[in-house]
């Protein structure tokens, strides 16, 4: 079991990370997507990847103007020009449109998908279709995109093997809304407006969605492991640690600023953990793991408990129910991948 005591947290937070050259490689011929790449960890990870010359590097950003600024920033810095494609994870329609565009213009295969985009709000907010926003963007939209792009990941060359990397957080150890995770209908409980408005619920929400990233990725990984013929596609989660970025833009507080000043990694340092998860040679063929400070670590107590495993299975089933309703065609996509029965 892994409780993550404060001194352990600080140990990992201050642990020097490997330099990018430790896992730099020639990405010629590879197609890579980084979500939320207009700023923060996604932008810095994309900058590192650009220097390795992929065939296609797509910055999947919700705001075209900000995404194009990131394209120019990376081009001026590295000489490599990525592409900006619009993707709003708060909209099932946008995810579907993005995947359809990839089908037309992506070149048929996807070598690396880094699902980095996320939001953190202190209060209850909803997307246009009524889903609580963190639940929608951080879990539902992220899961939708991964499943929608699965055919292209599975089509990537088996050597050394495609990778799905989902960015999570150490918050999943401490605050994750245990009551909701143990409830009969997990997503409905989390989306219940009255419950969301109760004192203490929303402060747990970001951590809950980051726990869901781990549970869902584990469920996907275990299903990938049973595919016939076998696939080399791996699905892992990575915690970048506490880093300077605009993630806390909606939560200005002097204590948070002080904590950042004392303990936060630079955005560039944090981004190395994403690139490590996407490229490190020791991770070829390794799936279903949680990475922290560029090392494989045990995730939180709840994840490894029987209750957590049960919650992970429920989450898989309920998420697919929601996604199939939002996009009926997704069922056919998953059937073609061997993840759904006829
Ligand atoms: N920073 C930390 O201390 C820390 C610690 C642990 C984990 N993480 C994780 O690291 C990842 C990156 O976060 P960050 O710190 O770099 O935060 P950030 O600077 O706020 O970047 C988040 C990115 O996600 C994008 N995004 C937000 N909502 C979106 C949507 N609906 N559709 C598409 N993209 C959307 C943002 O786009 P806009 O600019 O348009 O909003 C932005 O590009 C997140 O998964 C976060 O949970 C961060």
mmCIF file of C-alpha atoms and ligand atoms in Angstrom:
data_model
loop_
_atom_site.group_PDB
_atom_site.id
_atom_site.type_symbol
_atom_site.label_atom_id
_atom_site.label_comp_id
_atom_site.label_asym_id
_atom_site.label_seq_id
_atom_site.Cartn_x
_atom_site.Cartn_y
_atom_site.Cartn_z
ATOM 1 C CA UNK A 1 0.000 0.000 0.000
ATOM 2 C CA UNK A 2 1.190 3.520 -0.720
ATOM 3 C CA UNK A 3 -0.102 6.308 1.509
ATOM 4 C CA UNK A 4 2.461 8.943 0.321
ATOM 5 C CA UNK A 5 3.468 10.678 3.534
ATOM 6 C CA UNK A 6 4.484 14.378 3.311
ATOM 7 C CA UNK A 7 8.210 13.577 3.610
ATOM 8 C CA UNK A 8 7.902 11.045 0.754
ATOM 9 C CA UNK A 9 6.087 13.658 -1.298
ATOM 10 C CA UNK A 10 8.846 16.196 -0.684
ATOM 11 C CA UNK A 11 11.526 13.609 -1.442
ATOM 12 C CA UNK A 12 10.081 13.032 -4.917
ATOM 13 C CA UNK A 13 9.313 16.693 -5.431
ATOM 14 C CA UNK A 14 12.954 17.657 -4.878
ATOM 15 C CA UNK A 15 14.432 14.600 -6.597
ATOM 16 C CA UNK A 16 16.531 15.831 -9.543
ATOM 17 C CA UNK A 17 14.993 14.664 -12.797
ATOM 18 C CA UNK A 18 17.033 13.197 -15.648
ATOM 19 C CA UNK A 19 17.982 15.635 -18.387
ATOM 20 C CA UNK A 20 16.034 15.342 -21.621
ATOM 21 C CA UNK A 21 19.085 13.879 -23.379
ATOM 22 C CA UNK A 22 18.625 10.706 -21.284
ATOM 23 C CA UNK A 23 15.632 9.753 -23.428
ATOM 24 C CA UNK A 24 15.993 11.921 -26.548
ATOM 25 C CA UNK A 25 15.674 9.962 -29.736
ATOM 26 C CA UNK A 26 15.116 10.473 -33.446
ATOM 27 C CA UNK A 27 11.353 10.755 -33.906
ATOM 28 C CA UNK A 28 11.537 10.830 -37.723
ATOM 29 C CA UNK A 29 8.499 8.983 -39.096
ATOM 30 C CA UNK A 30 6.519 9.255 -35.849
ATOM 31 C CA UNK A 31 3.166 10.966 -35.367
ATOM 32 C CA UNK A 32 2.518 12.512 -31.968
ATOM 33 C CA UNK A 33 -0.409 14.354 -30.397
ATOM 34 C CA UNK A 34 -0.097 16.428 -27.219
ATOM 35 C CA UNK A 35 -3.354 17.783 -25.774
ATOM 36 C CA UNK A 36 -3.366 21.148 -24.007
ATOM 37 C CA UNK A 37 -0.074 22.041 -25.677
ATOM 38 C CA UNK A 38 -0.548 25.811 -25.910
ATOM 39 C CA UNK A 39 0.807 26.424 -22.418
ATOM 40 C CA UNK A 40 2.273 24.817 -19.298
ATOM 41 C CA UNK A 41 3.612 21.282 -19.274
ATOM 42 C CA UNK A 42 2.047 20.414 -22.630
ATOM 43 C CA UNK A 43 3.815 23.282 -24.403
ATOM 44 C CA UNK A 44 7.202 22.428 -22.884
ATOM 45 C CA UNK A 45 6.793 18.716 -23.639
ATOM 46 C CA UNK A 46 5.872 19.582 -27.237
ATOM 47 C CA UNK A 47 8.948 21.821 -27.488
ATOM 48 C CA UNK A 48 11.183 18.911 -26.400
ATOM 49 C CA UNK A 49 9.486 16.553 -28.861
ATOM 50 C CA UNK A 50 9.768 19.107 -31.697
ATOM 51 C CA UNK A 51 13.569 19.091 -31.299
ATOM 52 C CA UNK A 52 13.494 15.336 -32.030
ATOM 53 C CA UNK A 53 11.925 15.931 -35.491
ATOM 54 C CA UNK A 54 8.717 13.864 -35.575
ATOM 55 C CA UNK A 55 6.959 13.341 -38.913
ATOM 56 C CA UNK A 56 3.900 15.091 -37.470
ATOM 57 C CA UNK A 57 3.468 16.826 -34.114
ATOM 58 C CA UNK A 58 -0.083 17.970 -33.399
ATOM 59 C CA UNK A 59 -0.784 20.484 -30.650
ATOM 60 C CA UNK A 60 -4.396 19.753 -29.714
ATOM 61 C CA UNK A 61 -5.658 23.014 -28.239
ATOM 62 C CA UNK A 62 -9.103 24.353 -27.454
ATOM 63 C CA UNK A 63 -8.259 27.891 -28.578
ATOM 64 C CA UNK A 64 -6.863 28.161 -32.131
ATOM 65 C CA UNK A 65 -5.277 31.554 -31.457
ATOM 66 C CA UNK A 66 -3.369 30.293 -28.416
ATOM 67 C CA UNK A 67 -2.504 27.065 -30.213
ATOM 68 C CA UNK A 68 -1.078 28.942 -33.198
ATOM 69 C CA UNK A 69 0.953 31.168 -30.889
ATOM 70 C CA UNK A 70 2.449 27.971 -29.449
ATOM 71 C CA UNK A 71 3.210 26.741 -32.989
ATOM 72 C CA UNK A 72 5.124 29.967 -33.742
ATOM 73 C CA UNK A 73 6.863 29.882 -30.379
ATOM 74 C CA UNK A 74 8.086 26.323 -30.975
ATOM 75 C CA UNK A 75 9.019 27.059 -34.600
ATOM 76 C CA UNK A 76 11.058 30.148 -33.632
ATOM 77 C CA UNK A 77 12.762 28.194 -30.864
ATOM 78 C CA UNK A 78 13.466 24.868 -32.560
ATOM 79 C CA UNK A 79 13.107 25.407 -36.316
ATOM 80 C CA UNK A 80 10.454 22.649 -36.373
ATOM 81 C CA UNK A 81 6.855 23.615 -37.169
ATOM 82 C CA UNK A 82 4.161 21.606 -35.388
ATOM 83 C CA UNK A 83 0.478 21.816 -36.335
ATOM 84 C CA UNK A 84 -2.328 23.235 -34.211
ATOM 85 C CA UNK A 85 -5.610 21.323 -34.345
ATOM 86 C CA UNK A 86 -8.583 22.561 -32.356
ATOM 87 C CA UNK A 87 -9.865 20.197 -29.671
ATOM 88 C CA UNK A 88 -12.253 21.077 -26.856
ATOM 89 C CA UNK A 89 -12.429 18.205 -24.398
ATOM 90 C CA UNK A 90 -15.545 19.750 -22.854
ATOM 91 C CA UNK A 91 -17.430 18.830 -26.040
ATOM 92 C CA UNK A 92 -18.087 15.270 -27.254
ATOM 93 C CA UNK A 93 -18.744 16.782 -30.683
ATOM 94 C CA UNK A 94 -15.301 18.418 -30.739
ATOM 95 C CA UNK A 95 -13.593 15.144 -29.778
ATOM 96 C CA UNK A 96 -15.472 13.316 -32.513
ATOM 97 C CA UNK A 97 -14.567 16.042 -35.051
ATOM 98 C CA UNK A 98 -10.915 15.897 -34.019
ATOM 99 C CA UNK A 99 -10.817 12.103 -34.468
ATOM 100 C CA UNK A 100 -12.533 12.346 -37.843
ATOM 101 C CA UNK A 101 -9.982 14.908 -38.965
ATOM 102 C CA UNK A 102 -7.217 12.598 -37.781
ATOM 103 C CA UNK A 103 -8.778 9.798 -39.802
ATOM 104 C CA UNK A 104 -8.583 12.018 -42.917
ATOM 105 C CA UNK A 105 -5.297 13.801 -42.359
ATOM 106 C CA UNK A 106 -3.370 11.884 -39.700
ATOM 107 C CA UNK A 107 -1.682 9.412 -42.009
ATOM 108 C CA UNK A 108 -3.417 6.322 -40.603
ATOM 109 C CA UNK A 109 -1.316 5.774 -37.515
ATOM 110 C CA UNK A 110 -0.544 7.449 -34.233
ATOM 111 C CA UNK A 111 2.662 6.587 -32.391
ATOM 112 C CA UNK A 112 2.270 8.651 -29.212
ATOM 113 C CA UNK A 113 -0.761 10.284 -27.613
ATOM 114 C CA UNK A 114 -0.010 12.449 -24.582
ATOM 115 C CA UNK A 115 -3.267 13.341 -22.830
ATOM 116 C CA UNK A 116 -2.116 16.306 -20.833
ATOM 117 C CA UNK A 117 -4.997 18.832 -20.964
ATOM 118 C CA UNK A 118 -6.955 19.353 -17.766
ATOM 119 C CA UNK A 119 -8.706 22.011 -15.722
ATOM 120 C CA UNK A 120 -8.965 22.776 -12.049
ATOM 121 C CA UNK A 121 -11.798 24.901 -10.676
ATOM 122 C CA UNK A 122 -12.560 25.709 -7.048
ATOM 123 C CA UNK A 123 -16.323 25.801 -7.600
ATOM 124 C CA UNK A 124 -19.115 24.003 -9.431
ATOM 125 C CA UNK A 125 -19.231 24.797 -13.146
ATOM 126 C CA UNK A 126 -20.780 22.872 -15.986
ATOM 127 C CA UNK A 127 -20.088 22.301 -19.655
ATOM 128 C CA UNK A 128 -22.808 23.125 -22.181
ATOM 129 C CA UNK A 129 -24.338 19.659 -21.912
ATOM 130 C CA UNK A 130 -24.615 19.768 -18.119
ATOM 131 C CA UNK A 131 -21.596 17.741 -17.049
ATOM 132 C CA UNK A 132 -19.553 19.186 -14.211
ATOM 133 C CA UNK A 133 -16.579 20.674 -16.057
ATOM 134 C CA UNK A 134 -13.651 18.879 -14.386
ATOM 135 C CA UNK A 135 -15.471 15.559 -14.696
ATOM 136 C CA UNK A 136 -16.128 16.304 -18.372
ATOM 137 C CA UNK A 137 -12.724 17.612 -19.433
ATOM 138 C CA UNK A 138 -10.367 15.649 -17.177
ATOM 139 C CA UNK A 139 -12.147 12.298 -17.359
ATOM 140 C CA UNK A 140 -14.941 11.975 -19.947
ATOM 141 C CA UNK A 141 -13.316 14.022 -22.719
ATOM 142 C CA UNK A 142 -9.928 12.476 -22.047
ATOM 143 C CA UNK A 143 -11.328 8.925 -22.100
ATOM 144 C CA UNK A 144 -13.368 9.704 -25.235
ATOM 145 C CA UNK A 145 -10.306 10.950 -27.115
ATOM 146 C CA UNK A 146 -8.175 7.951 -26.113
ATOM 147 C CA UNK A 147 -10.845 5.481 -27.254
ATOM 148 C CA UNK A 148 -11.607 7.386 -30.439
ATOM 149 C CA UNK A 149 -7.918 7.416 -31.424
ATOM 150 C CA UNK A 150 -7.334 3.802 -30.404
ATOM 151 C CA UNK A 151 -7.544 2.393 -33.975
ATOM 152 C CA UNK A 152 -4.683 4.676 -35.023
ATOM 153 C CA UNK A 153 -2.564 3.820 -31.970
ATOM 154 C CA UNK A 154 -3.139 0.127 -32.650
ATOM 155 C CA UNK A 155 -2.098 0.688 -36.276
ATOM 156 C CA UNK A 156 1.319 2.117 -35.337
ATOM 157 C CA UNK A 157 4.334 -0.131 -35.913
ATOM 158 C CA UNK A 158 4.775 -2.777 -33.211
ATOM 159 C CA UNK A 159 8.479 -1.983 -32.813
ATOM 160 C CA UNK A 160 9.198 -0.254 -30.533
ATOM 161 C CA UNK A 161 5.453 0.184 -29.937
ATOM 162 C CA UNK A 162 2.916 2.996 -29.606
ATOM 163 C CA UNK A 163 2.179 4.692 -26.288
ATOM 164 C CA UNK A 164 -0.771 6.330 -24.597
ATOM 165 C CA UNK A 165 0.323 8.616 -21.775
ATOM 166 C CA UNK A 166 -2.300 10.144 -19.474
ATOM 167 C CA UNK A 167 -1.187 12.925 -17.146
ATOM 168 C CA UNK A 168 -2.464 12.477 -13.601
ATOM 169 C CA UNK A 169 -1.510 14.037 -10.265
ATOM 170 C CA UNK A 170 -0.338 13.037 -6.798
ATOM 171 C CA UNK A 171 -3.572 14.648 -5.564
ATOM 172 C CA UNK A 172 -5.168 11.261 -6.254
ATOM 173 C CA UNK A 173 -3.461 9.943 -3.100
ATOM 174 C CA UNK A 174 -5.156 12.358 -0.740
ATOM 175 C CA UNK A 175 -8.408 13.886 -1.979
ATOM 176 C CA UNK A 176 -10.545 11.827 -4.297
ATOM 177 C CA UNK A 177 -14.135 11.766 -3.016
ATOM 178 C CA UNK A 178 -14.149 8.253 -1.632
ATOM 179 C CA UNK A 179 -17.939 8.392 -1.084
ATOM 180 C CA UNK A 180 -18.566 8.921 -4.796
ATOM 181 C CA UNK A 181 -16.008 6.269 -5.787
ATOM 182 C CA UNK A 182 -17.875 3.692 -3.666
ATOM 183 C CA UNK A 183 -21.334 4.727 -4.830
ATOM 184 C CA UNK A 184 -23.588 2.553 -6.974
ATOM 185 C CA UNK A 185 -23.537 4.938 -9.979
ATOM 186 C CA UNK A 186 -20.221 6.699 -9.833
ATOM 187 C CA UNK A 187 -20.601 9.221 -12.666
ATOM 188 C CA UNK A 188 -24.172 10.151 -11.734
ATOM 189 C CA UNK A 189 -23.113 10.696 -8.128
ATOM 190 C CA UNK A 190 -20.188 12.878 -9.157
ATOM 191 C CA UNK A 191 -22.394 14.888 -11.498
ATOM 192 C CA UNK A 192 -25.243 15.415 -9.035
ATOM 193 C CA UNK A 193 -25.621 19.192 -8.785
ATOM 194 C CA UNK A 194 -26.950 19.198 -5.228
ATOM 195 C CA UNK A 195 -24.034 17.061 -4.084
ATOM 196 C CA UNK A 196 -21.563 19.229 -6.019
ATOM 197 C CA UNK A 197 -22.911 22.312 -4.235
ATOM 198 C CA UNK A 198 -22.400 20.757 -0.787
ATOM 199 C CA UNK A 199 -19.518 22.145 1.220
ATOM 200 C CA UNK A 200 -16.313 20.169 0.690
ATOM 201 C CA UNK A 201 -17.306 18.372 -2.522
ATOM 202 C CA UNK A 202 -15.662 20.540 -5.174
ATOM 203 C CA UNK A 203 -12.280 20.777 -3.411
ATOM 204 C CA UNK A 204 -12.061 16.988 -3.891
ATOM 205 C CA UNK A 205 -13.059 17.065 -7.532
ATOM 206 C CA UNK A 206 -9.713 17.683 -9.230
ATOM 207 C CA UNK A 207 -8.132 14.831 -7.228
ATOM 208 C CA UNK A 208 -11.124 12.599 -8.017
ATOM 209 C CA UNK A 209 -10.732 13.163 -11.756
ATOM 210 C CA UNK A 210 -6.995 12.467 -11.537
ATOM 211 C CA UNK A 211 -7.787 9.217 -9.690
ATOM 212 C CA UNK A 212 -10.242 8.409 -12.485
ATOM 213 C CA UNK A 213 -7.449 8.959 -15.032
ATOM 214 C CA UNK A 214 -5.499 6.202 -13.288
ATOM 215 C CA UNK A 215 -8.457 3.828 -12.844
ATOM 216 C CA UNK A 216 -9.598 4.216 -16.450
ATOM 217 C CA UNK A 217 -6.087 3.855 -17.879
ATOM 218 C CA UNK A 218 -5.593 0.687 -15.817
ATOM 219 C CA UNK A 219 -8.885 -0.722 -17.112
ATOM 220 C CA UNK A 220 -7.871 0.084 -20.675
ATOM 221 C CA UNK A 221 -4.401 -1.354 -20.184
ATOM 222 C CA UNK A 222 -5.756 -4.649 -18.852
ATOM 223 C CA UNK A 223 -8.082 -4.913 -21.859
ATOM 224 C CA UNK A 224 -5.248 -4.147 -24.266
ATOM 225 C CA UNK A 225 -3.249 -6.947 -22.656
ATOM 226 C CA UNK A 226 -5.998 -9.436 -23.584
ATOM 227 C CA UNK A 227 -6.256 -8.389 -27.248
ATOM 228 C CA UNK A 228 -5.666 -11.022 -29.902
ATOM 229 C CA UNK A 229 -3.455 -10.687 -31.836
ATOM 230 C CA UNK A 230 -1.409 -9.078 -29.044
ATOM 231 C CA UNK A 231 -0.597 -5.388 -29.255
ATOM 232 C CA UNK A 232 2.516 -3.499 -28.175
ATOM 233 C CA UNK A 233 0.412 -0.442 -27.362
ATOM 234 C CA UNK A 234 0.970 0.575 -23.749
ATOM 235 C CA UNK A 235 -1.180 2.843 -21.568
ATOM 236 C CA UNK A 236 0.380 4.510 -18.536
ATOM 237 C CA UNK A 237 -0.208 7.472 -16.234
ATOM 238 C CA UNK A 238 2.363 10.040 -15.221
ATOM 239 C CA UNK A 239 2.457 12.514 -12.366
ATOM 240 C CA UNK A 240 4.576 15.561 -13.286
ATOM 241 C CA UNK A 241 4.788 16.722 -9.656
ATOM 242 C CA UNK A 242 3.952 20.214 -8.442
ATOM 243 C CA UNK A 243 5.061 22.580 -11.230
ATOM 244 C CA UNK A 244 4.809 26.196 -12.280
ATOM 245 C CA UNK A 245 1.983 26.481 -14.814
ATOM 246 C CA UNK A 246 -1.385 28.140 -15.216
ATOM 247 C CA UNK A 247 -3.315 25.185 -13.773
ATOM 248 C CA UNK A 248 -4.198 27.134 -10.635
ATOM 249 C CA UNK A 249 -5.265 30.240 -12.603
ATOM 250 C CA UNK A 250 -8.763 30.064 -11.049
ATOM 251 C CA UNK A 251 -7.471 29.580 -7.515
ATOM 252 C CA UNK A 252 -5.305 32.587 -6.658
ATOM 253 C CA UNK A 253 -4.294 32.309 -2.982
ATOM 254 C CA UNK A 254 -1.193 33.709 -1.234
ATOM 255 C CA UNK A 255 -0.494 30.310 0.390
ATOM 256 C CA UNK A 256 -0.511 28.600 -3.000
ATOM 257 C CA UNK A 257 1.833 31.255 -4.420
ATOM 258 C CA UNK A 258 4.177 30.766 -1.447
ATOM 259 C CA UNK A 259 4.090 26.981 -1.858
ATOM 260 C CA UNK A 260 4.851 27.351 -5.561
ATOM 261 C CA UNK A 261 7.760 29.634 -4.784
ATOM 262 C CA UNK A 262 9.232 27.118 -2.332
ATOM 263 C CA UNK A 263 8.465 23.754 -3.876
ATOM 264 C CA UNK A 264 7.323 23.895 -7.497
ATOM 265 C CA UNK A 265 9.406 22.488 -10.328
ATOM 266 C CA UNK A 266 9.956 24.659 -13.362
ATOM 267 C CA UNK A 267 7.496 23.959 -16.171
ATOM 268 C CA UNK A 268 10.343 22.629 -18.310
ATOM 269 C CA UNK A 269 11.480 20.198 -15.590
ATOM 270 C CA UNK A 270 7.913 18.944 -15.090
ATOM 271 C CA UNK A 271 7.500 18.452 -18.835
ATOM 272 C CA UNK A 272 10.434 16.032 -18.864
ATOM 273 C CA UNK A 273 8.295 13.542 -16.916
ATOM 274 C CA UNK A 274 5.796 13.538 -19.808
ATOM 275 C CA UNK A 275 8.523 13.057 -22.401
ATOM 276 C CA UNK A 276 10.047 10.302 -20.264
ATOM 277 C CA UNK A 277 6.683 8.486 -20.151
ATOM 278 C CA UNK A 278 6.368 8.857 -23.925
ATOM 279 C CA UNK A 279 9.890 7.813 -24.923
ATOM 280 C CA UNK A 280 11.987 6.169 -22.200
ATOM 281 C CA UNK A 281 13.411 2.887 -23.534
ATOM 282 C CA UNK A 282 12.917 1.110 -20.191
ATOM 283 C CA UNK A 283 9.162 1.560 -20.652
ATOM 284 C CA UNK A 284 8.863 -0.267 -23.986
ATOM 285 C CA UNK A 285 6.232 -2.942 -23.455
ATOM 286 C CA UNK A 286 5.469 -1.730 -19.903
ATOM 287 C CA UNK A 287 1.772 -0.975 -19.461
ATOM 288 C CA UNK A 288 -0.619 -0.086 -16.634
ATOM 289 C CA UNK A 289 1.982 1.663 -14.497
ATOM 290 C CA UNK A 290 2.004 4.950 -12.609
ATOM 291 C CA UNK A 291 5.110 7.085 -13.093
ATOM 292 C CA UNK A 292 6.407 9.663 -10.663
ATOM 293 C CA UNK A 293 9.688 11.571 -10.986
ATOM 294 C CA UNK A 294 10.559 9.413 -14.034
ATOM 295 C CA UNK A 295 10.242 6.217 -12.005
ATOM 296 C CA UNK A 296 7.604 3.527 -11.806
ATOM 297 C CA UNK A 297 5.838 3.905 -8.415
ATOM 298 C CA UNK A 298 2.849 2.361 -6.709
ATOM 299 C CA UNK A 299 -0.236 4.574 -7.063
ATOM 300 C CA UNK A 300 -2.453 5.517 -4.100
ATOM 301 C CA UNK A 301 -3.994 3.130 -1.573
ATOM 302 C CA UNK A 302 -7.409 3.319 -3.163
ATOM 303 C CA UNK A 303 -6.129 2.335 -6.615
ATOM 304 C CA UNK A 304 -4.482 -0.857 -5.356
ATOM 305 C CA UNK A 305 -7.347 -1.810 -2.988
ATOM 306 C CA UNK A 306 -10.158 -4.215 -3.925
ATOM 307 C CA UNK A 307 -12.558 -1.277 -3.638
ATOM 308 C CA UNK A 308 -10.444 0.657 -6.113
ATOM 309 C CA UNK A 309 -10.352 -2.234 -8.572
ATOM 310 C CA UNK A 310 -14.140 -2.528 -8.333
ATOM 311 C CA UNK A 311 -14.492 1.242 -8.846
ATOM 312 C CA UNK A 312 -12.213 1.003 -11.896
ATOM 313 C CA UNK A 313 -14.431 -1.635 -13.505
ATOM 314 C CA UNK A 314 -17.584 0.382 -12.731
ATOM 315 C CA UNK A 315 -15.938 3.474 -14.148
ATOM 316 C CA UNK A 316 -15.095 1.654 -17.374
ATOM 317 C CA UNK A 317 -18.663 0.410 -17.843
ATOM 318 C CA UNK A 318 -20.335 3.703 -16.899
ATOM 319 C CA UNK A 319 -17.950 5.776 -19.009
ATOM 320 C CA UNK A 320 -18.628 3.646 -22.067
ATOM 321 C CA UNK A 321 -22.386 3.969 -21.435
ATOM 322 C CA UNK A 322 -22.070 7.759 -21.457
ATOM 323 C CA UNK A 323 -19.754 7.844 -24.465
ATOM 324 C CA UNK A 324 -21.871 5.424 -26.537
ATOM 325 C CA UNK A 325 -24.885 7.637 -25.868
ATOM 326 C CA UNK A 326 -22.942 10.751 -26.879
ATOM 327 C CA UNK A 327 -21.413 9.096 -29.940
ATOM 328 C CA UNK A 328 -23.117 5.813 -30.948
ATOM 329 C CA UNK A 329 -20.434 5.209 -33.594
ATOM 330 C CA UNK A 330 -17.821 4.764 -30.869
ATOM 331 C CA UNK A 331 -19.174 1.255 -30.178
ATOM 332 C CA UNK A 332 -18.280 0.223 -33.734
ATOM 333 C CA UNK A 333 -14.831 1.765 -33.336
ATOM 334 C CA UNK A 334 -14.230 -0.299 -30.203
ATOM 335 C CA UNK A 335 -15.644 -3.458 -31.803
ATOM 336 C CA UNK A 336 -13.192 -3.039 -34.673
ATOM 337 C CA UNK A 337 -10.403 -2.707 -32.093
ATOM 338 C CA UNK A 338 -11.536 -5.893 -30.326
ATOM 339 C CA UNK A 339 -12.544 -4.062 -27.137
ATOM 340 C CA UNK A 340 -16.316 -4.588 -27.505
ATOM 341 C CA UNK A 341 -18.202 -7.793 -28.175
ATOM 342 C CA UNK A 342 -20.437 -8.062 -31.241
HETATM 343 N N1 LIG B 1 1.129 22.019 -12.649
HETATM 344 C C1 LIG B 1 1.108 21.127 -11.686
HETATM 345 O O1 LIG B 1 1.577 21.382 -10.556
HETATM 346 C C2 LIG B 1 0.529 19.764 -11.933
HETATM 347 C C3 LIG B 1 0.668 18.786 -10.935
HETATM 348 C C4 LIG B 1 0.150 17.523 -11.163
HETATM 349 C C5 LIG B 1 -0.489 17.250 -12.359
HETATM 350 N N2 LIG B 1 -0.616 18.222 -13.317
HETATM 351 C C6 LIG B 1 -1.287 17.875 -14.574
HETATM 352 O O2 LIG B 1 -0.506 18.317 -15.658
HETATM 353 C C7 LIG B 1 -1.333 18.529 -16.806
HETATM 354 C C8 LIG B 1 -0.988 19.849 -17.446
HETATM 355 O O3 LIG B 1 -1.337 20.884 -16.568
HETATM 356 P P1 LIG B 1 -0.542 22.253 -16.475
HETATM 357 O O4 LIG B 1 -0.041 22.333 -15.087
HETATM 358 O O5 LIG B 1 0.375 22.422 -17.598
HETATM 359 O O6 LIG B 1 -1.799 23.266 -16.583
HETATM 360 P P2 LIG B 1 -2.090 24.474 -17.577
HETATM 361 O O7 LIG B 1 -0.908 25.334 -17.713
HETATM 362 O O8 LIG B 1 -3.349 25.091 -17.046
HETATM 363 O O9 LIG B 1 -2.378 23.747 -18.962
HETATM 364 C C9 LIG B 1 -3.547 23.007 -19.154
HETATM 365 C C10 LIG B 1 -3.811 22.864 -20.632
HETATM 366 O O10 LIG B 1 -5.055 22.148 -20.788
HETATM 367 C C11 LIG B 1 -5.833 22.872 -21.721
HETATM 368 N N3 LIG B 1 -7.267 22.669 -21.571
HETATM 369 C C12 LIG B 1 -8.045 23.040 -20.548
HETATM 370 N N4 LIG B 1 -9.322 22.741 -20.812
HETATM 371 C C13 LIG B 1 -9.348 22.181 -22.036
HETATM 372 C C14 LIG B 1 -10.375 21.690 -22.871
HETATM 373 N N5 LIG B 1 -11.670 21.749 -22.530
HETATM 374 N N6 LIG B 1 -10.046 21.160 -24.061
HETATM 375 C C15 LIG B 1 -8.762 21.116 -24.448
HETATM 376 N N7 LIG B 1 -7.742 21.589 -23.717
HETATM 377 C C16 LIG B 1 -8.038 22.121 -22.523
HETATM 378 C C17 LIG B 1 -5.475 24.328 -21.458
HETATM 379 O O11 LIG B 1 -5.914 25.145 -22.528
HETATM 380 P P3 LIG B 1 -6.226 26.705 -22.268
HETATM 381 O O12 LIG B 1 -4.905 27.388 -22.118
HETATM 382 O O13 LIG B 1 -6.987 27.115 -23.474
HETATM 383 O O14 LIG B 1 -7.035 26.781 -21.013
HETATM 384 C C18 LIG B 1 -3.981 24.196 -21.349
HETATM 385 O O15 LIG B 1 -3.408 24.118 -22.617
HETATM 386 C C19 LIG B 1 -2.778 18.431 -16.304
HETATM 387 O O16 LIG B 1 -3.284 17.148 -16.620
HETATM 388 C C20 LIG B 1 -2.633 18.561 -14.796
HETATM 389 O O17 LIG B 1 -3.674 17.886 -14.115
HETATM 390 C C21 LIG B 1 -0.124 19.473 -13.134
#
